[in-house]
PDB file of C-alpha atoms in Angstrom:
ATOM      1  CA  MET A   1      -4.186  84.863 166.228  1.00  0.00           C
ATOM      2  CA  ASN A   2      -4.257  86.165 169.792  1.00  0.00           C
ATOM      3  CA  THR A   3      -1.583  83.630 170.675  1.00  0.00           C
ATOM      4  CA  LEU A   4       0.738  85.097 168.046  1.00  0.00           C
ATOM      5  CA  TYR A   5       0.189  88.591 169.407  1.00  0.00           C
ATOM      6  CA  THR A   6       1.048  87.347 172.885  1.00  0.00           C
ATOM      7  CA  ILE A   7       4.213  85.710 171.557  1.00  0.00           C
ATOM      8  CA  VAL A   8       5.204  88.902 169.733  1.00  0.00           C
ATOM      9  CA  GLY A   9       4.580  90.904 172.924  1.00  0.00           C
ATOM     10  CA  LEU A  10       6.718  88.548 174.998  1.00  0.00           C
ATOM     11  CA  PHE A  11       9.560  88.719 172.493  1.00  0.00           C
ATOM     12  CA  ALA A  12       9.233  92.527 172.462  1.00  0.00           C
ATOM     13  CA  CYS A  13       9.630  92.595 176.268  1.00  0.00           C
ATOM     14  CA  THR A  14      12.596  90.258 175.887  1.00  0.00           C
ATOM     15  CA  ALA A  15      14.122  92.633 173.357  1.00  0.00           C
ATOM     16  CA  LEU A  16      13.744  95.648 175.650  1.00  0.00           C
ATOM     17  CA  ALA A  17      15.586  93.899 178.455  1.00  0.00           C
ATOM     18  CA  GLY A  18      18.167  92.663 175.937  1.00  0.00           C
ATOM     19  CA  ILE A  19      18.850  96.162 174.640  1.00  0.00           C
ATOM     20  CA  TYR A  20      19.462  97.343 178.189  1.00  0.00           C
ATOM     21  CA  LEU A  21      21.818  94.425 178.892  1.00  0.00           C
ATOM     22  CA  LEU A  22      23.678  94.912 175.601  1.00  0.00           C
ATOM     23  CA  ALA A  23      24.209  98.598 176.388  1.00  0.00           C
ATOM     24  CA  LEU A  24      25.788  97.636 179.713  1.00  0.00           C
ATOM     25  CA  VAL A  25      28.016  94.992 178.106  1.00  0.00           C
ATOM     26  CA  LEU A  26      29.216  97.437 175.444  1.00  0.00           C
ATOM     27  CA  GLN A  27      30.077  99.951 178.193  1.00  0.00           C
ATOM     28  CA  ASN A  28      32.020  97.276 180.131  1.00  0.00           C
ATOM     29  CA  LYS A  29      29.609  97.593 183.056  1.00  0.00           C
ATOM     30  CA  GLN A  30      28.279  94.844 185.288  1.00  0.00           C
ATOM     31  CA  THR A  31      24.915  93.440 184.200  1.00  0.00           C
ATOM     32  CA  PRO A  32      22.204  93.047 186.837  1.00  0.00           C
ATOM     33  CA  LYS A  33      21.634  89.313 187.307  1.00  0.00           C
ATOM     34  CA  PHE A  34      17.924  89.832 187.929  1.00  0.00           C
ATOM     35  CA  VAL A  35      17.478  91.567 184.559  1.00  0.00           C
ATOM     36  CA  SER A  36      19.466  88.801 182.856  1.00  0.00           C
ATOM     37  CA  LEU A  37      17.190  86.176 184.379  1.00  0.00           C
ATOM     38  CA  ILE A  38      14.044  88.114 183.449  1.00  0.00           C
ATOM     39  CA  HIS A  39      15.342  88.475 179.883  1.00  0.00           C
ATOM     40  CA  GLY A  40      16.010  84.748 179.644  1.00  0.00           C
ATOM     41  CA  GLY A  41      12.720  83.858 181.297  1.00  0.00           C
ATOM     42  CA  PHE A  42      10.679  85.893 178.836  1.00  0.00           C
ATOM     43  CA  ALA A  43      12.629  84.352 175.957  1.00  0.00           C
ATOM     44  CA  ILE A  44      12.043  80.798 177.210  1.00  0.00           C
ATOM     45  CA  VAL A  45       8.315  81.357 177.647  1.00  0.00           C
ATOM     46  CA  ALA A  46       7.959  83.051 174.248  1.00  0.00           C
ATOM     47  CA  LEU A  47       9.988  80.401 172.411  1.00  0.00           C
ATOM     48  CA  THR A  48       8.077  77.584 174.096  1.00  0.00           C
ATOM     49  CA  MET A  49       4.776  79.200 173.153  1.00  0.00           C
ATOM     50  CA  LEU A  50       5.989  79.674 169.571  1.00  0.00           C
ATOM     51  CA  ILE A  51       6.992  76.022 169.272  1.00  0.00           C
ATOM     52  CA  MET A  52       3.658  74.918 170.759  1.00  0.00           C
ATOM     53  CA  TYR A  53       1.832  77.232 168.340  1.00  0.00           C
ATOM     54  CA  THR A  54       3.585  75.677 165.356  1.00  0.00           C
ATOM     55  CA  THR A  55       2.483  72.178 166.354  1.00  0.00           C
ATOM     56  CA  THR A  56      -1.191  73.156 166.082  1.00  0.00           C
ATOM     57  CA  THR A  57      -1.237  75.328 162.952  1.00  0.00           C
ATOM     58  CA  GLY A  58      -0.645  74.927 159.244  1.00  0.00           C
ATOM     59  CA  PRO A  59       2.188  76.975 157.785  1.00  0.00           C
ATOM     60  CA  THR A  60       4.671  77.838 160.487  1.00  0.00           C
ATOM     61  CA  PRO A  61       7.355  80.478 161.045  1.00  0.00           C
ATOM     62  CA  MET A  62      10.217  77.951 160.951  1.00  0.00           C
ATOM     63  CA  GLU A  63      12.798  80.633 160.142  1.00  0.00           C
ATOM     64  CA  SER A  64      11.905  82.400 163.371  1.00  0.00           C
ATOM     65  CA  ILE A  65      12.150  79.227 165.406  1.00  0.00           C
ATOM     66  CA  VAL A  66      15.560  78.320 163.988  1.00  0.00           C
ATOM     67  CA  LEU A  67      16.920  81.820 164.578  1.00  0.00           C
ATOM     68  CA  PHE A  68      15.482  82.037 168.096  1.00  0.00           C
ATOM     69  CA  VAL A  69      16.971  78.647 168.994  1.00  0.00           C
ATOM     70  CA  MET A  70      20.357  79.829 167.693  1.00  0.00           C
ATOM     71  CA  ALA A  71      20.003  83.015 169.753  1.00  0.00           C
ATOM     72  CA  ALA A  72      19.030  80.939 172.794  1.00  0.00           C
ATOM     73  CA  LEU A  73      22.186  78.858 172.481  1.00  0.00           C
ATOM     74  CA  GLY A  74      24.261  82.022 172.406  1.00  0.00           C
ATOM     75  CA  GLY A  75      22.252  83.316 175.356  1.00  0.00           C
ATOM     76  CA  LEU A  76      23.067  80.207 177.367  1.00  0.00           C
ATOM     77  CA  ILE A  77      26.761  80.842 176.829  1.00  0.00           C
ATOM     78  CA  LEU A  78      26.325  84.496 177.804  1.00  0.00           C
ATOM     79  CA  ILE A  79      24.385  83.763 180.986  1.00  0.00           C
ATOM     80  CA  TYR A  80      26.899  81.077 181.990  1.00  0.00           C
ATOM     81  CA  ARG A  81      29.795  83.494 181.559  1.00  0.00           C
ATOM     82  CA  ASP A  82      27.898  86.228 183.393  1.00  0.00           C
ATOM     83  CA  MET A  83      26.939  84.050 186.353  1.00  0.00           C
ATOM     84  CA  THR A  84      30.455  82.645 186.727  1.00  0.00           C
ATOM     85  CA  GLY A  85      32.007  86.116 186.696  1.00  0.00           C
ATOM     86  CA  LYS A  86      33.822  85.708 183.400  1.00  0.00           C
ATOM     87  CA  SER A  87      33.947  88.561 180.917  1.00  0.00           C
ATOM     88  CA  ILE A  88      31.268  88.635 178.262  1.00  0.00           C
ATOM     89  CA  PRO A  89      32.656  88.843 174.714  1.00  0.00           C
ATOM     90  CA  LYS A  90      31.127  91.866 173.023  1.00  0.00           C
ATOM     91  CA  TRP A  91      31.035  90.123 169.656  1.00  0.00           C
ATOM     92  CA  LEU A  92      28.968  87.294 171.150  1.00  0.00           C
ATOM     93  CA  ALA A  93      26.534  89.688 172.825  1.00  0.00           C
ATOM     94  CA  VAL A  94      26.073  91.639 169.582  1.00  0.00           C
ATOM     95  CA  GLY A  95      25.746  88.451 167.520  1.00  0.00           C
ATOM     96  CA  HIS A  96      23.187  87.051 169.974  1.00  0.00           C
ATOM     97  CA  GLY A  97      21.148  90.229 169.636  1.00  0.00           C
ATOM     98  CA  LEU A  98      21.356  90.385 165.849  1.00  0.00           C
ATOM     99  CA  ILE A  99      20.241  86.776 165.451  1.00  0.00           C
ATOM    100  CA  ALA A 100      17.329  87.382 167.831  1.00  0.00           C
ATOM    101  CA  VAL A 101      16.330  90.550 165.933  1.00  0.00           C
ATOM    102  CA  ALA A 102      16.338  88.599 162.681  1.00  0.00           C
ATOM    103  CA  GLY A 103      14.094  85.962 164.249  1.00  0.00           C
ATOM    104  CA  PHE A 104      11.786  88.695 165.543  1.00  0.00           C
ATOM    105  CA  VAL A 105      11.558  90.302 162.092  1.00  0.00           C
ATOM    106  CA  PHE A 106      10.624  86.958 160.521  1.00  0.00           C
ATOM    107  CA  LEU A 107       8.025  86.454 163.253  1.00  0.00           C
ATOM    108  CA  LEU A 108       6.531  89.893 162.607  1.00  0.00           C
ATOM    109  CA  ILE A 109       6.379  89.229 158.881  1.00  0.00           C
ATOM    110  CA  TYR A 110       4.658  85.898 159.512  1.00  0.00           C
ATOM    111  CA  THR A 111       2.241  87.352 162.069  1.00  0.00           C
ATOM    112  CA  PHE A 112       1.102  90.331 160.040  1.00  0.00           C
ATOM    113  CA  SER A 113       0.909  88.524 156.697  1.00  0.00           C
ATOM    114  CA  LEU A 114      -1.843  86.179 157.912  1.00  0.00           C
TER     115      LEU A 114
END
């Protein structure tokens, strides 16, 4: 159970950085590369831990995993565009965030229904 709380905490930190980045994208401002990398790093660690958790437990939060993987794919496109100096499509940034929020909600439901 402590592992799930750690995963939830990591995704919460990821979300805070993501909200900050999304606000900058929506204002057409430059995103700090360091914050983008921290955001992605937290997401990678949390998703890896979640996948490892599901291999050792019974019922798993598969909905969360699928949604987080989808969000990660969108995030890869966003970070590529950001690092190469291309403009970030607002619709993609918002969609990335909404998919991640949905995955987080499913994870919270799973975590607190045990």
